[in-house]
Amino acid sequence: MVKEQDKDNAKRQGNQGGAECPAKANKIGHSTPYSYCSERLSPFGGLLGLVKFMELIRFKEIFAGLYTPPTRTPDIGHYTMVCGFIMLLFIGFNRVWHFLYIQTDSMLCSIFHVVKLPFVTTYWRYVDSLGINQGKSLLEVMSALRERVWHVCEIEYRRIHIDIDTTVETIYGKQQGGRKGHNTKNRGKKGFRPVLGFIEETREYIAGKLRVGETMGGEEVGEFIRGFKKYLPGCVKEVILRGDGEFISWESVEAAEEDLSS
């Protein structure tokens, strides 16, 4: 005889935390001691060290002087919005939607002096308002930060290598500039063909460009190379460019000799 058992083994979903105000984290003030360390920091545990490092290199001062704000002005300010994206990436999330999971984190809220981070849609709308002017200004901010960090860390490379390469960004739907080309992961689909440049010695991103899904011509490569010089630290006297056959032409060689020679 089979006995029926009235058991409900299904897992019930519940809230992970209460709706009340999160606990306050320790505040970071001018008297908080800080120093350099060689240990690897955990994502959340390293946020306090990241904040002190940003103060050390005067990130807020550089941002205020070089960043070109978009037409949309958030209530918490442009600096806080951009710092929010930096914190999100430092923790390990790579999507704007992931702000939902750290919206009431006590440590982040204490850093930004708020009870609750803005809604995810606020960050989405801010990203949507960014344009080419903000992209260029962010490269200038990165350049100034590179100069400051190299000086603080006593990095003095007189010769560096810059690796240039293109990648494929698959697009869906009818977007202007999409072309069918070399796309190993999504064969036959249209995509953009952005070009990126990295400093080999420090693995830093130096410049890039989102472009149509076509192979780069000589004039376009030369124009891209000419933009490197203004983003290099003052200690660099010699630059060696490395790339595949797509970037080798008389125009690129002339640009390298004219603009990157010491």
PDB file of C-alpha atoms in Angstrom:
ATOM      1  CA  MET A   1       0.000   0.000   0.000  1.00  0.00           C
ATOM      2  CA  VAL A   2       1.285   3.429  -0.940  1.00  0.00           C
ATOM      3  CA  LYS A   3       1.005   6.075   1.742  1.00  0.00           C
ATOM      4  CA  GLU A   4       0.508   9.668   0.741  1.00  0.00           C
ATOM      5  CA  GLN A   5       2.527  12.188   2.631  1.00  0.00           C
ATOM      6  CA  ASP A   6       1.470  15.785   2.831  1.00  0.00           C
ATOM      7  CA  LYS A   7       4.874  17.373   2.503  1.00  0.00           C
ATOM      8  CA  ASP A   8       5.761  20.595   0.808  1.00  0.00           C
ATOM      9  CA  ASN A   9       9.485  20.524   0.069  1.00  0.00           C
ATOM     10  CA  ALA A  10       9.429  23.454  -2.332  1.00  0.00           C
ATOM     11  CA  LYS A  11      11.777  26.251  -1.406  1.00  0.00           C
ATOM     12  CA  ARG A  12      10.064  29.481  -0.600  1.00  0.00           C
ATOM     13  CA  GLN A  13      11.558  32.712  -1.786  1.00  0.00           C
ATOM     14  CA  GLY A  14      11.899  35.495   0.709  1.00  0.00           C
ATOM     15  CA  ASN A  15      13.525  38.844   1.044  1.00  0.00           C
ATOM     16  CA  GLN A  16      17.212  38.698   1.788  1.00  0.00           C
ATOM     17  CA  GLY A  17      17.098  41.814   3.923  1.00  0.00           C
ATOM     18  CA  GLY A  18      14.655  44.137   5.530  1.00  0.00           C
ATOM     19  CA  ALA A  19      13.339  47.311   4.022  1.00  0.00           C
ATOM     20  CA  GLU A  20      14.678  49.453   6.829  1.00  0.00           C
ATOM     21  CA  CYS A  21      17.649  51.783   6.426  1.00  0.00           C
ATOM     22  CA  PRO A  22      20.920  49.823   6.116  1.00  0.00           C
ATOM     23  CA  ALA A  23      23.490  50.008   8.852  1.00  0.00           C
ATOM     24  CA  LYS A  24      25.997  52.818   8.611  1.00  0.00           C
ATOM     25  CA  ALA A  25      29.558  51.927   7.690  1.00  0.00           C
ATOM     26  CA  ASN A  26      32.605  53.566   9.156  1.00  0.00           C
ATOM     27  CA  LYS A  27      33.168  56.996   7.670  1.00  0.00           C
ATOM     28  CA  ILE A  28      36.342  57.873   5.792  1.00  0.00           C
ATOM     29  CA  GLY A  29      37.760  61.204   6.822  1.00  0.00           C
ATOM     30  CA  HIS A  30      40.932  63.225   6.438  1.00  0.00           C
ATOM     31  CA  SER A  31      42.397  61.525   9.514  1.00  0.00           C
ATOM     32  CA  THR A  32      41.949  57.977   8.158  1.00  0.00           C
ATOM     33  CA  PRO A  33      45.451  56.473   7.767  1.00  0.00           C
ATOM     34  CA  TYR A  34      46.413  55.027   4.394  1.00  0.00           C
ATOM     35  CA  SER A  35      49.515  53.627   2.738  1.00  0.00           C
ATOM     36  CA  TYR A  36      50.641  51.393  -0.140  1.00  0.00           C
ATOM     37  CA  CYS A  37      50.349  47.616  -0.014  1.00  0.00           C
ATOM     38  CA  SER A  38      51.237  44.723  -2.285  1.00  0.00           C
ATOM     39  CA  GLU A  39      48.392  42.415  -1.198  1.00  0.00           C
ATOM     40  CA  ARG A  40      45.423  41.620  -3.406  1.00  0.00           C
ATOM     41  CA  LEU A  41      42.283  43.280  -2.069  1.00  0.00           C
ATOM     42  CA  SER A  42      38.849  41.689  -2.126  1.00  0.00           C
ATOM     43  CA  PRO A  43      36.224  43.567  -4.181  1.00  0.00           C
ATOM     44  CA  PHE A  44      34.131  44.964  -1.324  1.00  0.00           C
ATOM     45  CA  GLY A  45      36.990  45.125   1.171  1.00  0.00           C
ATOM     46  CA  GLY A  46      39.094  47.017  -1.323  1.00  0.00           C
ATOM     47  CA  LEU A  47      36.551  49.797  -1.865  1.00  0.00           C
ATOM     48  CA  LEU A  48      37.827  51.769   1.107  1.00  0.00           C
ATOM     49  CA  GLY A  49      41.370  51.509  -0.218  1.00  0.00           C
ATOM     50  CA  LEU A  50      40.148  52.526  -3.682  1.00  0.00           C
ATOM     51  CA  VAL A  51      38.481  55.632  -2.266  1.00  0.00           C
ATOM     52  CA  LYS A  52      41.648  56.669  -0.449  1.00  0.00           C
ATOM     53  CA  PHE A  53      43.701  56.050  -3.597  1.00  0.00           C
ATOM     54  CA  MET A  54      41.345  58.239  -5.624  1.00  0.00           C
ATOM     55  CA  GLU A  55      41.859  60.967  -3.055  1.00  0.00           C
ATOM     56  CA  LEU A  56      45.625  60.470  -3.234  1.00  0.00           C
ATOM     57  CA  ILE A  57      45.748  60.999  -7.006  1.00  0.00           C
ATOM     58  CA  ARG A  58      43.150  63.803  -6.782  1.00  0.00           C
ATOM     59  CA  PHE A  59      40.729  62.128  -9.129  1.00  0.00           C
ATOM     60  CA  LYS A  60      37.864  64.504  -8.305  1.00  0.00           C
ATOM     61  CA  GLU A  61      40.009  67.535  -9.132  1.00  0.00           C
ATOM     62  CA  ILE A  62      41.105  66.056 -12.475  1.00  0.00           C
ATOM     63  CA  PHE A  63      37.554  65.002 -13.325  1.00  0.00           C
ATOM     64  CA  ALA A  64      36.131  68.452 -12.609  1.00  0.00           C
ATOM     65  CA  GLY A  65      38.737  70.130 -14.798  1.00  0.00           C
ATOM     66  CA  LEU A  66      38.651  67.880 -17.871  1.00  0.00           C
ATOM     67  CA  TYR A  67      35.270  66.144 -18.031  1.00  0.00           C
ATOM     68  CA  THR A  68      32.729  67.555 -20.469  1.00  0.00           C
ATOM     69  CA  PRO A  69      29.308  66.978 -18.879  1.00  0.00           C
ATOM     70  CA  PRO A  70      26.347  65.923 -21.028  1.00  0.00           C
ATOM     71  CA  THR A  71      23.145  67.914 -21.267  1.00  0.00           C
ATOM     72  CA  ARG A  72      21.462  65.643 -18.734  1.00  0.00           C
ATOM     73  CA  THR A  73      22.432  66.664 -15.192  1.00  0.00           C
ATOM     74  CA  PRO A  74      21.669  64.099 -12.448  1.00  0.00           C
ATOM     75  CA  ASP A  75      20.743  65.235  -8.939  1.00  0.00           C
ATOM     76  CA  ILE A  76      23.757  63.500  -7.378  1.00  0.00           C
ATOM     77  CA  GLY A  77      26.200  65.078  -9.855  1.00  0.00           C
ATOM     78  CA  HIS A  78      28.304  63.826 -12.743  1.00  0.00           C
ATOM     79  CA  TYR A  79      31.264  62.856 -10.558  1.00  0.00           C
ATOM     80  CA  THR A  80      29.125  60.604  -8.339  1.00  0.00           C
ATOM     81  CA  MET A  81      27.538  58.949 -11.375  1.00  0.00           C
ATOM     82  CA  VAL A  82      30.893  58.128 -12.966  1.00  0.00           C
ATOM     83  CA  CYS A  83      32.298  56.951  -9.618  1.00  0.00           C
ATOM     84  CA  GLY A  84      29.292  54.637  -9.357  1.00  0.00           C
ATOM     85  CA  PHE A  85      30.276  52.937 -12.610  1.00  0.00           C
ATOM     86  CA  ILE A  86      33.879  52.633 -11.380  1.00  0.00           C
ATOM     87  CA  MET A  87      32.725  51.015  -8.133  1.00  0.00           C
ATOM     88  CA  LEU A  88      30.467  48.631 -10.045  1.00  0.00           C
ATOM     89  CA  LEU A  89      33.344  47.446 -12.235  1.00  0.00           C
ATOM     90  CA  PHE A  90      35.723  47.211  -9.258  1.00  0.00           C
ATOM     91  CA  ILE A  91      33.304  44.961  -7.383  1.00  0.00           C
ATOM     92  CA  GLY A  92      33.119  42.667 -10.403  1.00  0.00           C
ATOM     93  CA  PHE A  93      29.809  43.502 -12.089  1.00  0.00           C
ATOM     94  CA  ASN A  94      29.840  44.454 -15.767  1.00  0.00           C
ATOM     95  CA  ARG A  95      26.216  45.380 -16.464  1.00  0.00           C
ATOM     96  CA  VAL A  96      24.305  48.484 -15.447  1.00  0.00           C
ATOM     97  CA  TRP A  97      21.418  46.289 -14.275  1.00  0.00           C
ATOM     98  CA  HIS A  98      23.680  44.889 -11.544  1.00  0.00           C
ATOM     99  CA  PHE A  99      23.261  48.144  -9.626  1.00  0.00           C
ATOM    100  CA  LEU A 100      20.065  46.521  -8.391  1.00  0.00           C
ATOM    101  CA  TYR A 101      22.064  44.134  -6.193  1.00  0.00           C
ATOM    102  CA  ILE A 102      24.178  46.819  -4.503  1.00  0.00           C
ATOM    103  CA  GLN A 103      21.577  49.558  -4.328  1.00  0.00           C
ATOM    104  CA  THR A 104      21.327  49.420  -0.527  1.00  0.00           C
ATOM    105  CA  ASP A 105      24.832  48.223   0.297  1.00  0.00           C
ATOM    106  CA  SER A 106      25.913  49.996   3.474  1.00  0.00           C
ATOM    107  CA  MET A 107      29.525  50.509   2.377  1.00  0.00           C
ATOM    108  CA  LEU A 108      28.648  52.043  -1.007  1.00  0.00           C
ATOM    109  CA  CYS A 109      25.900  54.193   0.455  1.00  0.00           C
ATOM    110  CA  SER A 110      28.319  55.470   3.081  1.00  0.00           C
ATOM    111  CA  ILE A 111      30.923  56.315   0.431  1.00  0.00           C
ATOM    112  CA  PHE A 112      28.397  58.329  -1.598  1.00  0.00           C
ATOM    113  CA  HIS A 113      26.659  59.756   1.505  1.00  0.00           C
ATOM    114  CA  VAL A 114      23.221  58.471   0.518  1.00  0.00           C
ATOM    115  CA  VAL A 115      20.719  56.099   2.074  1.00  0.00           C
ATOM    116  CA  LYS A 116      20.073  54.338  -1.232  1.00  0.00           C
ATOM    117  CA  LEU A 117      21.747  54.451  -4.622  1.00  0.00           C
ATOM    118  CA  PRO A 118      19.713  55.789  -7.580  1.00  0.00           C
ATOM    119  CA  PHE A 119      17.502  53.433  -9.538  1.00  0.00           C
ATOM    120  CA  VAL A 120      19.020  51.414 -12.364  1.00  0.00           C
ATOM    121  CA  THR A 121      17.038  53.417 -14.918  1.00  0.00           C
ATOM    122  CA  THR A 122      18.804  56.577 -13.715  1.00  0.00           C
ATOM    123  CA  TYR A 123      22.166  55.093 -14.683  1.00  0.00           C
ATOM    124  CA  TRP A 124      20.731  53.838 -17.975  1.00  0.00           C
ATOM    125  CA  ARG A 125      19.462  57.289 -18.910  1.00  0.00           C
ATOM    126  CA  TYR A 126      22.811  58.827 -18.000  1.00  0.00           C
ATOM    127  CA  VAL A 127      24.699  56.371 -20.228  1.00  0.00           C
ATOM    128  CA  ASP A 128      22.240  57.071 -23.036  1.00  0.00           C
ATOM    129  CA  SER A 129      22.951  60.817 -22.738  1.00  0.00           C
ATOM    130  CA  LEU A 130      26.710  60.359 -23.263  1.00  0.00           C
ATOM    131  CA  GLY A 131      28.141  61.205 -26.672  1.00  0.00           C
ATOM    132  CA  ILE A 132      31.419  61.664 -28.525  1.00  0.00           C
ATOM    133  CA  ASN A 133      32.283  64.774 -26.493  1.00  0.00           C
ATOM    134  CA  GLN A 134      32.128  62.792 -23.268  1.00  0.00           C
ATOM    135  CA  GLY A 135      34.214  60.002 -24.832  1.00  0.00           C
ATOM    136  CA  LYS A 136      36.998  62.411 -25.773  1.00  0.00           C
ATOM    137  CA  SER A 137      36.939  64.093 -22.379  1.00  0.00           C
ATOM    138  CA  LEU A 138      37.161  60.733 -20.597  1.00  0.00           C
ATOM    139  CA  LEU A 139      40.314  59.957 -22.601  1.00  0.00           C
ATOM    140  CA  GLU A 140      41.763  63.250 -21.382  1.00  0.00           C
ATOM    141  CA  VAL A 141      40.832  62.346 -17.804  1.00  0.00           C
ATOM    142  CA  MET A 142      42.524  58.964 -18.225  1.00  0.00           C
ATOM    143  CA  SER A 143      45.618  60.643 -19.646  1.00  0.00           C
ATOM    144  CA  ALA A 144      45.903  63.018 -16.676  1.00  0.00           C
ATOM    145  CA  LEU A 145      45.358  60.143 -14.253  1.00  0.00           C
ATOM    146  CA  ARG A 146      48.037  58.102 -16.031  1.00  0.00           C
ATOM    147  CA  GLU A 147      50.506  60.938 -15.639  1.00  0.00           C
ATOM    148  CA  ARG A 148      49.653  61.315 -11.944  1.00  0.00           C
ATOM    149  CA  VAL A 149      49.713  57.581 -11.139  1.00  0.00           C
ATOM    150  CA  TRP A 150      53.006  57.007 -12.950  1.00  0.00           C
ATOM    151  CA  HIS A 151      54.516  59.857 -10.949  1.00  0.00           C
ATOM    152  CA  VAL A 152      53.150  58.581  -7.624  1.00  0.00           C
ATOM    153  CA  CYS A 153      54.242  54.997  -8.325  1.00  0.00           C
ATOM    154  CA  GLU A 154      57.622  56.184  -9.683  1.00  0.00           C
ATOM    155  CA  ILE A 155      57.068  54.625 -13.110  1.00  0.00           C
ATOM    156  CA  GLU A 156      59.353  56.170 -15.722  1.00  0.00           C
ATOM    157  CA  TYR A 157      59.182  54.248 -18.984  1.00  0.00           C
ATOM    158  CA  ARG A 158      61.226  56.037 -21.612  1.00  0.00           C
ATOM    159  CA  ARG A 159      60.214  53.487 -24.254  1.00  0.00           C
ATOM    160  CA  ILE A 160      56.829  51.772 -24.451  1.00  0.00           C
ATOM    161  CA  HIS A 161      55.027  49.448 -26.850  1.00  0.00           C
ATOM    162  CA  ILE A 162      51.515  50.205 -28.079  1.00  0.00           C
ATOM    163  CA  ASP A 163      49.540  47.272 -29.454  1.00  0.00           C
ATOM    164  CA  ILE A 164      46.830  48.147 -31.986  1.00  0.00           C
ATOM    165  CA  ASP A 165      44.124  45.768 -33.078  1.00  0.00           C
ATOM    166  CA  THR A 166      40.520  45.685 -34.208  1.00  0.00           C
ATOM    167  CA  THR A 167      37.718  43.561 -32.870  1.00  0.00           C
ATOM    168  CA  VAL A 168      34.151  42.764 -33.926  1.00  0.00           C
ATOM    169  CA  GLU A 169      31.012  43.987 -32.154  1.00  0.00           C
ATOM    170  CA  THR A 170      27.988  42.107 -33.463  1.00  0.00           C
ATOM    171  CA  ILE A 171      24.872  44.248 -33.909  1.00  0.00           C
ATOM    172  CA  TYR A 172      21.248  43.239 -34.197  1.00  0.00           C
ATOM    173  CA  GLY A 173      18.663  45.143 -36.154  1.00  0.00           C
ATOM    174  CA  LYS A 174      19.188  47.989 -38.569  1.00  0.00           C
ATOM    175  CA  GLN A 175      21.998  50.139 -37.205  1.00  0.00           C
ATOM    176  CA  GLN A 176      23.917  52.600 -39.319  1.00  0.00           C
ATOM    177  CA  GLY A 177      27.460  51.524 -40.171  1.00  0.00           C
ATOM    178  CA  GLY A 178      26.964  47.799 -39.712  1.00  0.00           C
ATOM    179  CA  ARG A 179      28.746  45.579 -42.240  1.00  0.00           C
ATOM    180  CA  LYS A 180      29.153  41.872 -42.829  1.00  0.00           C
ATOM    181  CA  GLY A 181      32.749  40.821 -42.393  1.00  0.00           C
ATOM    182  CA  HIS A 182      35.105  38.673 -40.345  1.00  0.00           C
ATOM    183  CA  ASN A 183      32.980  37.488 -37.428  1.00  0.00           C
ATOM    184  CA  THR A 184      34.017  34.084 -36.118  1.00  0.00           C
ATOM    185  CA  LYS A 185      31.469  33.889 -33.310  1.00  0.00           C
ATOM    186  CA  ASN A 186      28.453  35.050 -35.331  1.00  0.00           C
ATOM    187  CA  ARG A 187      29.202  34.232 -38.947  1.00  0.00           C
ATOM    188  CA  GLY A 188      27.157  36.131 -41.494  1.00  0.00           C
ATOM    189  CA  LYS A 189      25.885  38.758 -39.056  1.00  0.00           C
ATOM    190  CA  LYS A 190      26.555  42.464 -39.342  1.00  0.00           C
ATOM    191  CA  GLY A 191      28.781  44.228 -36.883  1.00  0.00           C
ATOM    192  CA  PHE A 192      30.950  47.201 -36.076  1.00  0.00           C
ATOM    193  CA  ARG A 193      34.740  47.035 -36.177  1.00  0.00           C
ATOM    194  CA  PRO A 194      36.145  49.118 -33.281  1.00  0.00           C
ATOM    195  CA  VAL A 195      39.896  49.714 -33.061  1.00  0.00           C
ATOM    196  CA  LEU A 196      41.730  49.699 -29.718  1.00  0.00           C
ATOM    197  CA  GLY A 197      45.197  50.625 -28.511  1.00  0.00           C
ATOM    198  CA  PHE A 198      46.887  49.355 -25.329  1.00  0.00           C
ATOM    199  CA  ILE A 199      50.200  50.066 -23.590  1.00  0.00           C
ATOM    200  CA  GLU A 200      51.969  46.718 -23.327  1.00  0.00           C
ATOM    201  CA  GLU A 201      54.082  47.514 -20.252  1.00  0.00           C
ATOM    202  CA  THR A 202      51.175  48.521 -18.000  1.00  0.00           C
ATOM    203  CA  ARG A 203      48.198  46.930 -19.820  1.00  0.00           C
ATOM    204  CA  GLU A 204      46.527  50.351 -19.971  1.00  0.00           C
ATOM    205  CA  TYR A 205      43.952  51.344 -22.553  1.00  0.00           C
ATOM    206  CA  ILE A 206      45.241  54.464 -24.283  1.00  0.00           C
ATOM    207  CA  ALA A 207      42.747  55.182 -27.086  1.00  0.00           C
ATOM    208  CA  GLY A 208      40.092  53.623 -29.255  1.00  0.00           C
ATOM    209  CA  LYS A 209      37.370  54.308 -31.755  1.00  0.00           C
ATOM    210  CA  LEU A 210      33.995  52.777 -32.579  1.00  0.00           C
ATOM    211  CA  ARG A 211      33.786  52.582 -36.340  1.00  0.00           C
ATOM    212  CA  VAL A 212      31.894  50.911 -39.193  1.00  0.00           C
ATOM    213  CA  GLY A 213      32.379  47.242 -39.871  1.00  0.00           C
ATOM    214  CA  GLU A 214      35.021  47.650 -42.564  1.00  0.00           C
ATOM    215  CA  THR A 215      38.766  47.131 -42.741  1.00  0.00           C
ATOM    216  CA  MET A 216      40.729  50.253 -41.823  1.00  0.00           C
ATOM    217  CA  GLY A 217      42.409  52.193 -44.616  1.00  0.00           C
ATOM    218  CA  GLY A 218      45.833  53.817 -44.469  1.00  0.00           C
ATOM    219  CA  GLU A 219      44.583  57.363 -43.882  1.00  0.00           C
ATOM    220  CA  GLU A 220      42.289  56.258 -41.062  1.00  0.00           C
ATOM    221  CA  VAL A 221      45.113  54.318 -39.392  1.00  0.00           C
ATOM    222  CA  GLY A 222      47.401  57.350 -39.674  1.00  0.00           C
ATOM    223  CA  GLU A 223      44.785  59.594 -38.097  1.00  0.00           C
ATOM    224  CA  PHE A 224      44.327  57.107 -35.258  1.00  0.00           C
ATOM    225  CA  ILE A 225      48.083  56.941 -34.587  1.00  0.00           C
ATOM    226  CA  ARG A 226      48.409  60.740 -34.526  1.00  0.00           C
ATOM    227  CA  GLY A 227      46.050  60.851 -31.562  1.00  0.00           C
ATOM    228  CA  PHE A 228      48.357  58.858 -29.289  1.00  0.00           C
ATOM    229  CA  LYS A 229      50.893  61.557 -28.479  1.00  0.00           C
ATOM    230  CA  LYS A 230      48.597  63.771 -26.402  1.00  0.00           C
ATOM    231  CA  TYR A 231      47.702  60.829 -24.150  1.00  0.00           C
ATOM    232  CA  LEU A 232      51.292  59.772 -23.366  1.00  0.00           C
ATOM    233  CA  PRO A 233      53.066  60.688 -20.100  1.00  0.00           C
ATOM    234  CA  GLY A 234      55.896  63.186 -20.370  1.00  0.00           C
ATOM    235  CA  CYS A 235      58.584  60.642 -19.487  1.00  0.00           C
ATOM    236  CA  VAL A 236      57.942  58.601 -22.668  1.00  0.00           C
ATOM    237  CA  LYS A 237      60.469  59.431 -25.397  1.00  0.00           C
ATOM    238  CA  GLU A 238      60.109  56.448 -27.733  1.00  0.00           C
ATOM    239  CA  VAL A 239      57.043  54.509 -28.867  1.00  0.00           C
ATOM    240  CA  ILE A 240      57.055  51.199 -30.731  1.00  0.00           C
ATOM    241  CA  LEU A 241      53.798  50.387 -32.504  1.00  0.00           C
ATOM    242  CA  ARG A 242      52.735  46.787 -33.036  1.00  0.00           C
ATOM    243  CA  GLY A 243      49.881  45.581 -35.204  1.00  0.00           C
ATOM    244  CA  ASP A 244      48.957  43.164 -37.981  1.00  0.00           C
ATOM    245  CA  GLY A 245      48.997  43.807 -41.728  1.00  0.00           C
ATOM    246  CA  GLU A 246      45.836  45.907 -41.586  1.00  0.00           C
ATOM    247  CA  PHE A 247      47.797  48.749 -39.986  1.00  0.00           C
ATOM    248  CA  ILE A 248      50.873  48.687 -42.206  1.00  0.00           C
ATOM    249  CA  SER A 249      50.848  51.374 -44.896  1.00  0.00           C
ATOM    250  CA  TRP A 250      52.837  54.447 -45.924  1.00  0.00           C
ATOM    251  CA  GLU A 251      50.313  56.677 -44.168  1.00  0.00           C
ATOM    252  CA  SER A 252      50.704  54.841 -40.851  1.00  0.00           C
ATOM    253  CA  VAL A 253      54.503  54.864 -41.115  1.00  0.00           C
ATOM    254  CA  GLU A 254      54.537  58.595 -41.807  1.00  0.00           C
ATOM    255  CA  ALA A 255      52.201  59.264 -38.886  1.00  0.00           C
ATOM    256  CA  ALA A 256      54.417  57.242 -36.552  1.00  0.00           C
ATOM    257  CA  GLU A 257      57.595  59.002 -37.691  1.00  0.00           C
ATOM    258  CA  GLU A 258      56.129  62.507 -37.558  1.00  0.00           C
ATOM    259  CA  ASP A 259      54.042  62.406 -34.382  1.00  0.00           C
ATOM    260  CA  LEU A 260      55.631  59.734 -32.177  1.00  0.00           C
ATOM    261  CA  SER A 261      59.307  60.494 -32.719  1.00  0.00           C
ATOM    262  CA  SER A 262      61.083  62.140 -29.775  1.00  0.00           C
TER     263      SER A 262
END
